[in-house]
């Protein structure tokens, strides 16, 4: 190592709203020696990613926050300077997670060795790394794009979205991007090969989506939530799939955005799926058999709220919408000779 001084960027304060440069502090510290099984790396590239905004806050999240005064976290592509691990030698290029610093020490087993002849080493922070893998699995596993379908991708020119849209094209889909400038949209269409791209800053999302997706939307690869998701939902097709990958529209928000916060869905990998009972008409017998038997065996309980007389029907319906019914509300219109 040329000198034994490290440069580190620490989290100095927790931002309110948009982070400011004054939330970070650059310090010089001595480079630490690698211990048993550890490797000392010189950082060549540091990845900057949207999730870092979450790490700067101490509100509850799927990951623990960076402590104030600690080095900011982040993926890095580095060159090994000194190795105490048998699988790495000085000079090797590695993908590691040393954070915002010029030198880092990490455990050998956490490193991925990179072959500079295979791809530029920096790609390991993007298309062949975490963002690319996000695009690949979220699209293919959750989106399940079928040839001929329409796939909309937000943050389409970015690390994740650019890969998701291109894979959608490889699968024979129509790919429609949403991005934040004309230059980005041009790139998305002309370079990446998307079929269309909507400028979310200048175009009306609903009408632009309608024009770009004449057959509706089958897959929405959601990197943003917020207004783009809202507009997309108005135009989804029967059986559409929506991988909820990121909610960047709310990462800087000081207060909860209007409507439900979808973050728990992402964090818990929860499934929301629409339901219409009519789809199950063919399976009615299955249902009637099971439920009749469970009733007969006393395994199901059932309560009716019986209103007497047709003339009271309107009043009862109004009451149901106010929670006044207790049990299944029915109107007894005339005598029941069986009871
Ligand atoms: P990126 O797209 O390279 O950069 C972020 C982009 O987000 C910006 O360039 C901007 O693009 C867009 N954006 C920023 N503020 C926005 C807003 N208020 N409304 C709409 N769009 C906004 O970043 P990335 O690394 O590929 O990440 C994209 C998304 O994937 C993020 O939400 C990230 O958290 C998520 N992600 C999730 C996982 C996971 O495991 N769930 C893994 C990786 C990434 P435009 O201005 O062009 O729209
Ligand atoms: C993101 C990057 C990574 C993100 C989530 C992750 C919601 C999660 C990674 C993991 O824990 O597997 O931008 O945003």
mmCIF file of C-alpha atoms and ligand atoms in Angstrom:
data_model
loop_
_atom_site.group_PDB
_atom_site.id
_atom_site.type_symbol
_atom_site.label_atom_id
_atom_site.label_comp_id
_atom_site.label_asym_id
_atom_site.label_seq_id
_atom_site.Cartn_x
_atom_site.Cartn_y
_atom_site.Cartn_z
ATOM 1 C CA UNK A 1 0.000 0.000 0.000
ATOM 2 C CA UNK A 2 1.388 3.369 -1.039
ATOM 3 C CA UNK A 3 0.724 4.942 2.316
ATOM 4 C CA UNK A 4 -1.069 3.622 5.356
ATOM 5 C CA UNK A 5 -3.843 6.217 5.394
ATOM 6 C CA UNK A 6 -7.401 5.230 4.617
ATOM 7 C CA UNK A 7 -10.150 7.601 3.532
ATOM 8 C CA UNK A 8 -13.624 6.830 4.788
ATOM 9 C CA UNK A 9 -17.011 8.463 4.447
ATOM 10 C CA UNK A 10 -19.060 8.234 7.605
ATOM 11 C CA UNK A 11 -22.746 8.831 8.184
ATOM 12 C CA UNK A 12 -22.761 11.999 10.247
ATOM 13 C CA UNK A 13 -26.469 12.729 10.628
ATOM 14 C CA UNK A 14 -29.740 11.105 9.690
ATOM 15 C CA UNK A 15 -31.337 13.022 6.835
ATOM 16 C CA UNK A 16 -34.802 14.432 7.008
ATOM 17 C CA UNK A 17 -36.215 14.259 3.478
ATOM 18 C CA UNK A 18 -33.488 14.477 0.845
ATOM 19 C CA UNK A 19 -30.003 13.634 2.103
ATOM 20 C CA UNK A 20 -27.522 16.545 2.175
ATOM 21 C CA UNK A 21 -23.770 16.415 1.766
ATOM 22 C CA UNK A 22 -23.482 17.612 5.341
ATOM 23 C CA UNK A 23 -25.053 14.296 6.441
ATOM 24 C CA UNK A 24 -21.715 12.685 5.463
ATOM 25 C CA UNK A 25 -18.195 13.259 6.758
ATOM 26 C CA UNK A 26 -14.894 12.393 5.069
ATOM 27 C CA UNK A 27 -12.233 11.254 7.533
ATOM 28 C CA UNK A 28 -8.725 9.881 7.302
ATOM 29 C CA UNK A 29 -7.879 6.890 9.464
ATOM 30 C CA UNK A 30 -5.102 4.307 9.548
ATOM 31 C CA UNK A 31 -5.564 1.312 7.272
ATOM 32 C CA UNK A 32 -6.334 -1.768 9.349
ATOM 33 C CA UNK A 33 -4.323 -4.964 8.961
ATOM 34 C CA UNK A 34 -6.240 -8.057 7.804
ATOM 35 C CA UNK A 35 -6.680 -10.715 10.489
ATOM 36 C CA UNK A 36 -6.852 -14.494 10.155
ATOM 37 C CA UNK A 37 -8.901 -15.453 7.049
ATOM 38 C CA UNK A 38 -9.275 -11.805 6.094
ATOM 39 C CA UNK A 39 -8.277 -9.817 3.038
ATOM 40 C CA UNK A 40 -7.233 -6.166 2.703
ATOM 41 C CA UNK A 41 -8.689 -4.605 -0.455
ATOM 42 C CA UNK A 42 -8.127 -1.362 -2.319
ATOM 43 C CA UNK A 43 -11.489 -0.099 -3.473
ATOM 44 C CA UNK A 44 -11.644 0.539 -7.194
ATOM 45 C CA UNK A 45 -15.399 1.050 -7.640
ATOM 46 C CA UNK A 46 -18.098 1.771 -5.059
ATOM 47 C CA UNK A 47 -21.696 1.061 -5.982
ATOM 48 C CA UNK A 48 -24.309 3.682 -5.131
ATOM 49 C CA UNK A 49 -27.816 2.287 -4.803
ATOM 50 C CA UNK A 50 -31.274 3.491 -3.767
ATOM 51 C CA UNK A 51 -31.357 1.183 -0.722
ATOM 52 C CA UNK A 52 -28.664 3.342 0.869
ATOM 53 C CA UNK A 53 -31.273 5.983 1.623
ATOM 54 C CA UNK A 54 -33.022 3.440 3.832
ATOM 55 C CA UNK A 55 -29.796 2.626 5.690
ATOM 56 C CA UNK A 56 -29.389 6.303 6.559
ATOM 57 C CA UNK A 57 -32.682 6.315 8.490
ATOM 58 C CA UNK A 58 -33.394 4.632 11.754
ATOM 59 C CA UNK A 59 -37.043 3.964 10.991
ATOM 60 C CA UNK A 60 -37.924 0.285 11.060
ATOM 61 C CA UNK A 61 -36.788 -1.523 7.952
ATOM 62 C CA UNK A 62 -35.833 -4.925 6.610
ATOM 63 C CA UNK A 63 -32.194 -4.027 7.279
ATOM 64 C CA UNK A 64 -30.390 -2.471 10.207
ATOM 65 C CA UNK A 65 -29.456 1.190 9.761
ATOM 66 C CA UNK A 66 -25.892 2.448 9.476
ATOM 67 C CA UNK A 67 -24.913 3.759 12.885
ATOM 68 C CA UNK A 68 -24.072 7.436 13.140
ATOM 69 C CA UNK A 69 -20.294 7.787 12.898
ATOM 70 C CA UNK A 70 -19.920 4.510 10.975
ATOM 71 C CA UNK A 71 -18.681 3.981 7.448
ATOM 72 C CA UNK A 72 -21.528 4.064 4.904
ATOM 73 C CA UNK A 73 -22.229 0.608 3.542
ATOM 74 C CA UNK A 74 -21.999 -0.322 -0.108
ATOM 75 C CA UNK A 75 -20.902 -2.901 -2.626
ATOM 76 C CA UNK A 76 -17.377 -2.472 -3.958
ATOM 77 C CA UNK A 77 -15.148 -3.873 -6.670
ATOM 78 C CA UNK A 78 -11.654 -3.961 -5.296
ATOM 79 C CA UNK A 79 -8.157 -5.300 -5.770
ATOM 80 C CA UNK A 80 -6.637 -7.485 -3.103
ATOM 81 C CA UNK A 81 -3.623 -5.830 -1.461
ATOM 82 C CA UNK A 82 -2.850 -8.421 1.186
ATOM 83 C CA UNK A 83 -4.528 -11.776 1.769
ATOM 84 C CA UNK A 84 -4.694 -14.058 4.787
ATOM 85 C CA UNK A 85 -7.166 -16.290 2.992
ATOM 86 C CA UNK A 86 -5.989 -19.266 0.882
ATOM 87 C CA UNK A 87 -8.372 -18.535 -2.029
ATOM 88 C CA UNK A 88 -7.158 -14.964 -2.640
ATOM 89 C CA UNK A 89 -3.804 -13.423 -3.529
ATOM 90 C CA UNK A 90 -2.557 -9.866 -3.878
ATOM 91 C CA UNK A 91 -3.636 -8.518 -7.287
ATOM 92 C CA UNK A 92 -6.930 -10.439 -7.489
ATOM 93 C CA UNK A 93 -10.036 -8.464 -8.403
ATOM 94 C CA UNK A 94 -12.998 -9.088 -6.119
ATOM 95 C CA UNK A 95 -16.601 -8.090 -5.522
ATOM 96 C CA UNK A 96 -16.957 -7.229 -1.885
ATOM 97 C CA UNK A 97 -18.967 -5.030 0.462
ATOM 98 C CA UNK A 98 -16.387 -2.702 1.946
ATOM 99 C CA UNK A 99 -18.540 0.435 1.862
ATOM 100 C CA UNK A 100 -17.542 4.033 1.301
ATOM 101 C CA UNK A 101 -13.801 3.815 1.891
ATOM 102 C CA UNK A 102 -10.561 3.630 -0.059
ATOM 103 C CA UNK A 103 -9.398 0.445 1.684
ATOM 104 C CA UNK A 104 -11.421 -2.240 3.391
ATOM 105 C CA UNK A 105 -10.832 -5.462 5.266
ATOM 106 C CA UNK A 106 -13.287 -8.288 4.688
ATOM 107 C CA UNK A 107 -13.618 -11.975 5.426
ATOM 108 C CA UNK A 108 -12.321 -14.064 2.536
ATOM 109 C CA UNK A 109 -15.473 -16.190 2.303
ATOM 110 C CA UNK A 110 -17.615 -13.120 1.552
ATOM 111 C CA UNK A 111 -15.639 -12.187 -1.583
ATOM 112 C CA UNK A 112 -16.463 -13.123 -5.176
ATOM 113 C CA UNK A 113 -13.414 -13.292 -7.432
ATOM 114 C CA UNK A 114 -13.813 -11.411 -10.728
ATOM 115 C CA UNK A 115 -12.269 -12.261 -14.072
ATOM 116 C CA UNK A 116 -11.454 -9.016 -15.905
ATOM 117 C CA UNK A 117 -11.341 -10.944 -19.192
ATOM 118 C CA UNK A 118 -14.949 -11.998 -18.834
ATOM 119 C CA UNK A 119 -16.510 -8.537 -18.393
ATOM 120 C CA UNK A 120 -15.426 -5.113 -17.159
ATOM 121 C CA UNK A 121 -14.951 -5.601 -13.429
ATOM 122 C CA UNK A 122 -17.331 -2.752 -12.597
ATOM 123 C CA UNK A 123 -20.238 -4.710 -14.160
ATOM 124 C CA UNK A 124 -20.266 -6.832 -11.002
ATOM 125 C CA UNK A 125 -21.908 -3.871 -9.249
ATOM 126 C CA UNK A 126 -24.626 -3.693 -11.899
ATOM 127 C CA UNK A 127 -25.735 -5.945 -14.700
ATOM 128 C CA UNK A 128 -23.869 -9.055 -13.489
ATOM 129 C CA UNK A 129 -24.386 -8.187 -9.840
ATOM 130 C CA UNK A 130 -27.161 -7.345 -7.417
ATOM 131 C CA UNK A 131 -29.208 -5.031 -9.688
ATOM 132 C CA UNK A 132 -29.020 -7.416 -12.665
ATOM 133 C CA UNK A 133 -29.977 -10.355 -10.499
ATOM 134 C CA UNK A 134 -32.906 -8.359 -9.150
ATOM 135 C CA UNK A 135 -34.127 -7.664 -12.688
ATOM 136 C CA UNK A 136 -33.694 -11.275 -13.786
ATOM 137 C CA UNK A 137 -35.494 -13.012 -10.928
ATOM 138 C CA UNK A 138 -38.191 -10.456 -10.220
ATOM 139 C CA UNK A 139 -39.170 -10.383 -13.892
ATOM 140 C CA UNK A 140 -38.919 -14.085 -14.673
ATOM 141 C CA UNK A 141 -40.053 -15.564 -11.358
ATOM 142 C CA UNK A 142 -42.813 -13.141 -10.405
ATOM 143 C CA UNK A 143 -43.586 -11.360 -13.680
ATOM 144 C CA UNK A 144 -43.582 -14.595 -15.729
ATOM 145 C CA UNK A 145 -43.652 -12.703 -19.027
ATOM 146 C CA UNK A 146 -45.157 -14.596 -21.951
ATOM 147 C CA UNK A 147 -44.380 -13.841 -25.594
ATOM 148 C CA UNK A 148 -46.760 -11.228 -26.958
ATOM 149 C CA UNK A 149 -47.545 -9.712 -23.572
ATOM 150 C CA UNK A 150 -46.920 -6.098 -22.591
ATOM 151 C CA UNK A 151 -44.396 -5.396 -19.826
ATOM 152 C CA UNK A 152 -44.122 -1.907 -18.300
ATOM 153 C CA UNK A 153 -40.925 -1.045 -16.400
ATOM 154 C CA UNK A 154 -40.410 2.057 -14.224
ATOM 155 C CA UNK A 155 -36.972 3.636 -13.687
ATOM 156 C CA UNK A 156 -36.383 2.007 -17.068
ATOM 157 C CA UNK A 157 -32.970 3.460 -17.872
ATOM 158 C CA UNK A 158 -31.535 2.516 -14.480
ATOM 159 C CA UNK A 159 -29.505 -0.393 -13.202
ATOM 160 C CA UNK A 160 -32.443 -2.722 -12.575
ATOM 161 C CA UNK A 161 -35.042 -1.408 -15.027
ATOM 162 C CA UNK A 162 -32.742 -1.423 -18.050
ATOM 163 C CA UNK A 163 -32.053 -5.127 -17.558
ATOM 164 C CA UNK A 164 -35.676 -6.010 -16.802
ATOM 165 C CA UNK A 165 -36.943 -4.381 -19.997
ATOM 166 C CA UNK A 166 -34.286 -5.970 -22.169
ATOM 167 C CA UNK A 167 -35.030 -9.420 -20.770
ATOM 168 C CA UNK A 168 -38.731 -8.797 -21.424
ATOM 169 C CA UNK A 169 -37.816 -8.121 -25.074
ATOM 170 C CA UNK A 170 -35.706 -11.316 -25.174
ATOM 171 C CA UNK A 171 -38.837 -13.181 -24.033
ATOM 172 C CA UNK A 172 -40.831 -11.768 -26.957
ATOM 173 C CA UNK A 173 -42.803 -9.153 -25.041
ATOM 174 C CA UNK A 174 -43.684 -5.570 -25.812
ATOM 175 C CA UNK A 175 -41.567 -3.515 -23.374
ATOM 176 C CA UNK A 176 -42.678 -0.040 -22.330
ATOM 177 C CA UNK A 177 -40.426 2.028 -20.096
ATOM 178 C CA UNK A 178 -41.109 4.963 -17.821
ATOM 179 C CA UNK A 179 -38.184 7.328 -17.193
ATOM 180 C CA UNK A 180 -37.504 10.839 -16.000
ATOM 181 C CA UNK A 181 -36.161 12.678 -19.066
ATOM 182 C CA UNK A 182 -36.216 12.808 -22.866
ATOM 183 C CA UNK A 183 -32.569 11.713 -23.020
ATOM 184 C CA UNK A 184 -33.322 8.681 -20.855
ATOM 185 C CA UNK A 185 -36.393 7.792 -22.921
ATOM 186 C CA UNK A 186 -34.404 8.081 -26.152
ATOM 187 C CA UNK A 187 -31.787 5.731 -24.744
ATOM 188 C CA UNK A 188 -34.407 3.280 -23.496
ATOM 189 C CA UNK A 189 -36.005 3.016 -26.939
ATOM 190 C CA UNK A 190 -33.085 3.514 -29.326
ATOM 191 C CA UNK A 191 -30.300 1.751 -27.440
ATOM 192 C CA UNK A 192 -32.036 -0.721 -25.160
ATOM 193 C CA UNK A 193 -34.717 -1.651 -27.706
ATOM 194 C CA UNK A 194 -37.831 -1.009 -25.625
ATOM 195 C CA UNK A 195 -40.874 -0.431 -27.838
ATOM 196 C CA UNK A 196 -41.816 2.850 -26.161
ATOM 197 C CA UNK A 197 -40.894 5.016 -23.213
ATOM 198 C CA UNK A 198 -42.943 7.541 -21.266
ATOM 199 C CA UNK A 199 -41.386 10.657 -19.780
ATOM 200 C CA UNK A 200 -42.878 10.734 -16.290
ATOM 201 C CA UNK A 201 -41.937 14.400 -15.820
ATOM 202 C CA UNK A 202 -43.621 15.812 -18.915
ATOM 203 C CA UNK A 203 -46.316 13.353 -20.015
ATOM 204 C CA UNK A 204 -49.698 12.527 -18.540
ATOM 205 C CA UNK A 205 -49.063 8.994 -17.264
ATOM 206 C CA UNK A 206 -52.555 7.609 -17.864
ATOM 207 C CA UNK A 207 -52.999 8.743 -21.445
ATOM 208 C CA UNK A 208 -49.383 7.969 -22.348
ATOM 209 C CA UNK A 209 -49.714 4.444 -20.941
ATOM 210 C CA UNK A 210 -52.954 3.946 -22.835
ATOM 211 C CA UNK A 211 -51.284 4.981 -26.077
ATOM 212 C CA UNK A 212 -48.148 2.897 -25.452
ATOM 213 C CA UNK A 213 -50.030 -0.191 -24.255
ATOM 214 C CA UNK A 214 -52.971 -0.622 -26.673
ATOM 215 C CA UNK A 215 -53.483 -4.203 -25.459
ATOM 216 C CA UNK A 216 -53.285 -3.287 -21.772
ATOM 217 C CA UNK A 217 -50.542 -4.196 -19.311
ATOM 218 C CA UNK A 218 -49.729 -7.802 -18.408
ATOM 219 C CA UNK A 219 -46.644 -7.252 -16.256
ATOM 220 C CA UNK A 220 -45.654 -4.134 -14.357
ATOM 221 C CA UNK A 221 -42.079 -4.278 -13.052
ATOM 222 C CA UNK A 222 -42.457 -1.750 -10.254
ATOM 223 C CA UNK A 223 -39.330 0.080 -9.179
ATOM 224 C CA UNK A 224 -41.111 3.134 -7.838
ATOM 225 C CA UNK A 225 -44.667 2.631 -6.454
ATOM 226 C CA UNK A 226 -46.430 6.035 -6.205
ATOM 227 C CA UNK A 227 -48.115 7.748 -9.153
ATOM 228 C CA UNK A 228 -46.702 5.363 -11.785
ATOM 229 C CA UNK A 229 -48.170 2.351 -9.993
ATOM 230 C CA UNK A 230 -51.454 4.196 -9.587
ATOM 231 C CA UNK A 231 -51.661 4.937 -13.315
ATOM 232 C CA UNK A 232 -50.577 1.434 -14.332
ATOM 233 C CA UNK A 233 -53.227 -0.226 -12.153
ATOM 234 C CA UNK A 234 -55.970 1.457 -14.168
ATOM 235 C CA UNK A 235 -54.807 -0.419 -17.265
ATOM 236 C CA UNK A 236 -53.783 -3.887 -16.098
ATOM 237 C CA UNK A 237 -55.140 -6.956 -17.861
ATOM 238 C CA UNK A 238 -56.861 -9.997 -16.431
ATOM 239 C CA UNK A 239 -54.228 -12.065 -14.619
ATOM 240 C CA UNK A 240 -51.573 -9.321 -14.642
ATOM 241 C CA UNK A 241 -48.469 -9.786 -12.464
ATOM 242 C CA UNK A 242 -46.700 -6.983 -10.594
ATOM 243 C CA UNK A 243 -43.265 -7.688 -9.134
ATOM 244 C CA UNK A 244 -43.003 -5.061 -6.369
ATOM 245 C CA UNK A 245 -39.273 -4.436 -6.497
ATOM 246 C CA UNK A 246 -38.723 -0.918 -5.231
ATOM 247 C CA UNK A 247 -40.599 2.121 -3.906
ATOM 248 C CA UNK A 248 -38.091 4.817 -4.714
ATOM 249 C CA UNK A 249 -40.831 7.464 -5.037
ATOM 250 C CA UNK A 250 -41.140 7.379 -1.253
ATOM 251 C CA UNK A 251 -37.553 6.841 -0.065
ATOM 252 C CA UNK A 252 -37.078 10.549 0.706
ATOM 253 C CA UNK A 253 -40.615 11.060 2.016
ATOM 254 C CA UNK A 254 -40.850 12.779 5.386
ATOM 255 C CA UNK A 255 -44.410 11.600 6.000
ATOM 256 C CA UNK A 256 -46.269 8.465 4.967
ATOM 257 C CA UNK A 257 -47.442 8.784 1.371
ATOM 258 C CA UNK A 258 -51.213 8.890 0.844
ATOM 259 C CA UNK A 259 -52.919 5.526 0.682
ATOM 260 C CA UNK A 260 -51.519 2.257 1.932
ATOM 261 C CA UNK A 261 -47.769 1.944 2.283
ATOM 262 C CA UNK A 262 -46.791 -1.074 0.194
ATOM 263 C CA UNK A 263 -43.332 -1.504 1.742
ATOM 264 C CA UNK A 264 -44.444 -4.370 4.020
ATOM 265 C CA UNK A 265 -45.581 -6.261 0.911
ATOM 266 C CA UNK A 266 -42.086 -6.033 -0.533
ATOM 267 C CA UNK A 267 -40.301 -6.810 2.715
ATOM 268 C CA UNK A 268 -42.548 -9.766 3.561
ATOM 269 C CA UNK A 269 -42.688 -10.989 -0.066
ATOM 270 C CA UNK A 270 -46.456 -11.012 0.434
ATOM 271 C CA UNK A 271 -48.928 -11.826 -2.295
ATOM 272 C CA UNK A 272 -51.935 -9.695 -3.145
ATOM 273 C CA UNK A 273 -54.072 -11.322 -5.803
ATOM 274 C CA UNK A 274 -57.441 -10.270 -7.077
ATOM 275 C CA UNK A 275 -60.362 -12.685 -6.726
ATOM 276 C CA UNK A 276 -63.719 -13.060 -8.442
ATOM 277 C CA UNK A 277 -65.944 -15.873 -7.224
ATOM 278 C CA UNK A 278 -67.381 -16.345 -10.707
ATOM 279 C CA UNK A 279 -64.063 -17.871 -11.758
ATOM 280 C CA UNK A 280 -64.855 -20.851 -9.497
ATOM 281 C CA UNK A 281 -68.280 -21.734 -10.897
ATOM 282 C CA UNK A 282 -66.962 -25.033 -12.258
ATOM 283 C CA UNK A 283 -65.853 -26.025 -8.749
ATOM 284 C CA UNK A 284 -69.115 -25.276 -6.985
ATOM 285 C CA UNK A 285 -69.815 -28.938 -6.154
ATOM 286 C CA UNK A 286 -66.489 -29.238 -4.299
ATOM 287 C CA UNK A 287 -67.458 -26.287 -2.151
ATOM 288 C CA UNK A 288 -71.041 -27.402 -1.452
ATOM 289 C CA UNK A 289 -69.921 -30.912 -0.459
ATOM 290 C CA UNK A 290 -67.250 -29.744 1.970
ATOM 291 C CA UNK A 291 -69.203 -26.954 3.598
ATOM 292 C CA UNK A 292 -72.407 -28.998 3.955
ATOM 293 C CA UNK A 293 -70.457 -31.761 5.645
ATOM 294 C CA UNK A 294 -68.618 -29.385 8.011
ATOM 295 C CA UNK A 295 -71.957 -27.801 8.944
ATOM 296 C CA UNK A 296 -73.498 -31.206 9.558
ATOM 297 C CA UNK A 297 -70.567 -32.210 11.765
ATOM 298 C CA UNK A 298 -70.820 -28.967 13.743
ATOM 299 C CA UNK A 299 -67.393 -27.843 12.559
ATOM 300 C CA UNK A 300 -68.739 -24.606 11.077
ATOM 301 C CA UNK A 301 -70.916 -22.092 12.925
ATOM 302 C CA UNK A 302 -73.266 -19.720 11.103
ATOM 303 C CA UNK A 303 -75.288 -16.741 12.282
ATOM 304 C CA UNK A 304 -78.145 -15.056 10.459
ATOM 305 C CA UNK A 305 -79.490 -11.574 11.054
ATOM 306 C CA UNK A 306 -83.125 -11.826 9.875
ATOM 307 C CA UNK A 307 -85.053 -8.654 9.129
ATOM 308 C CA UNK A 308 -88.823 -9.082 8.927
ATOM 309 C CA UNK A 309 -90.676 -7.724 5.914
ATOM 310 C CA UNK A 310 -89.682 -6.531 2.474
ATOM 311 C CA UNK A 311 -90.557 -2.966 3.443
ATOM 312 C CA UNK A 312 -87.588 -2.988 5.830
ATOM 313 C CA UNK A 313 -85.076 -4.092 3.177
ATOM 314 C CA UNK A 314 -83.784 -0.629 2.280
ATOM 315 C CA UNK A 315 -83.331 0.333 5.918
ATOM 316 C CA UNK A 316 -81.462 -2.935 6.535
ATOM 317 C CA UNK A 317 -79.112 -2.482 3.588
ATOM 318 C CA UNK A 318 -78.314 1.056 4.728
ATOM 319 C CA UNK A 319 -77.619 -0.403 8.172
ATOM 320 C CA UNK A 320 -75.336 -3.106 6.745
ATOM 321 C CA UNK A 321 -73.140 -0.417 5.214
ATOM 322 C CA UNK A 322 -72.964 1.150 8.695
ATOM 323 C CA UNK A 323 -72.144 -2.153 10.392
ATOM 324 C CA UNK A 324 -75.535 -2.546 12.047
ATOM 325 C CA UNK A 325 -76.074 -6.111 10.875
ATOM 326 C CA UNK A 326 -74.702 -8.909 13.028
ATOM 327 C CA UNK A 327 -74.234 -11.994 10.888
ATOM 328 C CA UNK A 328 -75.512 -12.756 7.404
ATOM 329 C CA UNK A 329 -78.270 -10.241 6.733
ATOM 330 C CA UNK A 330 -81.404 -11.610 5.092
ATOM 331 C CA UNK A 331 -84.951 -10.333 4.767
ATOM 332 C CA UNK A 332 -87.799 -12.675 5.645
ATOM 333 C CA UNK A 333 -90.241 -11.711 2.927
ATOM 334 C CA UNK A 334 -92.897 -14.356 3.672
ATOM 335 C CA UNK A 335 -93.520 -17.457 5.811
ATOM 336 C CA UNK A 336 -90.870 -20.189 5.780
ATOM 337 C CA UNK A 337 -92.876 -23.422 5.959
ATOM 338 C CA UNK A 338 -89.702 -25.447 6.756
ATOM 339 C CA UNK A 339 -88.828 -23.689 10.016
HETATM 340 P P1 LIG B 1 -31.661 3.339 -10.733
HETATM 341 O O1 LIG B 1 -32.912 3.034 -11.497
HETATM 342 O O2 LIG B 1 -30.383 3.152 -11.435
HETATM 343 O O3 LIG B 1 -31.727 4.813 -10.143
HETATM 344 C C1 LIG B 1 -32.866 5.260 -9.479
HETATM 345 C C2 LIG B 1 -33.916 5.868 -10.447
HETATM 346 O O4 LIG B 1 -35.173 5.918 -9.799
HETATM 347 C C3 LIG B 1 -33.653 7.310 -10.816
HETATM 348 O O5 LIG B 1 -32.700 7.472 -11.809
HETATM 349 C C4 LIG B 1 -35.036 7.776 -11.280
HETATM 350 O O6 LIG B 1 -35.216 7.402 -12.637
HETATM 351 C C5 LIG B 1 -35.973 6.902 -10.442
HETATM 352 N N1 LIG B 1 -36.643 7.735 -9.445
HETATM 353 C C6 LIG B 1 -36.078 8.512 -8.489
HETATM 354 N N2 LIG B 1 -37.005 9.179 -7.794
HETATM 355 C C7 LIG B 1 -38.203 8.805 -8.326
HETATM 356 C C8 LIG B 1 -39.547 9.159 -8.057
HETATM 357 N N3 LIG B 1 -39.872 10.013 -7.077
HETATM 358 N N4 LIG B 1 -40.530 8.605 -8.810
HETATM 359 C C9 LIG B 1 -40.232 7.752 -9.794
HETATM 360 N N5 LIG B 1 -38.961 7.371 -10.101
HETATM 361 C C10 LIG B 1 -37.969 7.895 -9.383
HETATM 362 O O7 LIG B 1 -31.691 2.463 -9.412
HETATM 363 P P2 LIG B 1 -31.699 0.878 -9.324
HETATM 364 O O8 LIG B 1 -30.526 0.451 -8.566
HETATM 365 O O9 LIG B 1 -31.955 0.297 -10.662
HETATM 366 O O10 LIG B 1 -32.985 0.611 -8.394
HETATM 367 C C11 LIG B 1 -34.281 0.709 -8.938
HETATM 368 C C12 LIG B 1 -35.293 0.249 -7.897
HETATM 369 O O11 LIG B 1 -35.075 -1.113 -7.603
HETATM 370 C C13 LIG B 1 -35.197 0.989 -6.569
HETATM 371 O O12 LIG B 1 -36.494 1.216 -6.075
HETATM 372 C C14 LIG B 1 -34.472 -0.004 -5.674
HETATM 373 O O13 LIG B 1 -34.747 0.182 -4.318
HETATM 374 C C15 LIG B 1 -35.021 -1.296 -6.210
HETATM 375 N N6 LIG B 1 -34.207 -2.486 -5.919
HETATM 376 C C16 LIG B 1 -34.810 -3.458 -5.205
HETATM 377 C C17 LIG B 1 -34.140 -4.620 -4.923
HETATM 378 C C18 LIG B 1 -34.837 -5.702 -4.148
HETATM 379 O O14 LIG B 1 -34.211 -6.714 -3.804
HETATM 380 N N7 LIG B 1 -36.124 -5.530 -3.863
HETATM 381 C C19 LIG B 1 -32.825 -4.800 -5.360
HETATM 382 C C20 LIG B 1 -32.245 -3.776 -6.115
HETATM 383 C C21 LIG B 1 -32.940 -2.600 -6.383
HETATM 384 P P3 LIG B 1 -36.199 8.244 -13.605
HETATM 385 O O15 LIG B 1 -36.122 9.664 -13.175
HETATM 386 O O16 LIG B 1 -35.633 7.976 -14.932
HETATM 387 O O17 LIG B 1 -37.573 7.679 -13.451
HETATM 388 C C1 LIG B 2 -32.814 -2.418 -2.793
HETATM 389 C C2 LIG B 2 -31.705 -3.220 -2.849
HETATM 390 C C3 LIG B 2 -31.690 -4.414 -2.150
HETATM 391 C C4 LIG B 2 -33.931 -2.794 -2.048
HETATM 392 C C5 LIG B 2 -33.921 -3.985 -1.358
HETATM 393 C C6 LIG B 2 -32.794 -4.778 -1.396
HETATM 394 C C7 LIG B 2 -36.199 -2.330 -1.495
HETATM 395 C C8 LIG B 2 -32.857 -6.024 -0.610
HETATM 396 C C9 LIG B 2 -31.920 -6.908 -0.606
HETATM 397 C C10 LIG B 2 -32.026 -8.099 0.269
HETATM 398 O O1 LIG B 2 -32.123 -7.962 1.470
HETATM 399 O O2 LIG B 2 -32.034 -9.189 -0.262
HETATM 400 O O3 LIG B 2 -32.851 -1.237 -3.450
HETATM 401 O O4 LIG B 2 -35.003 -1.934 -2.081
#
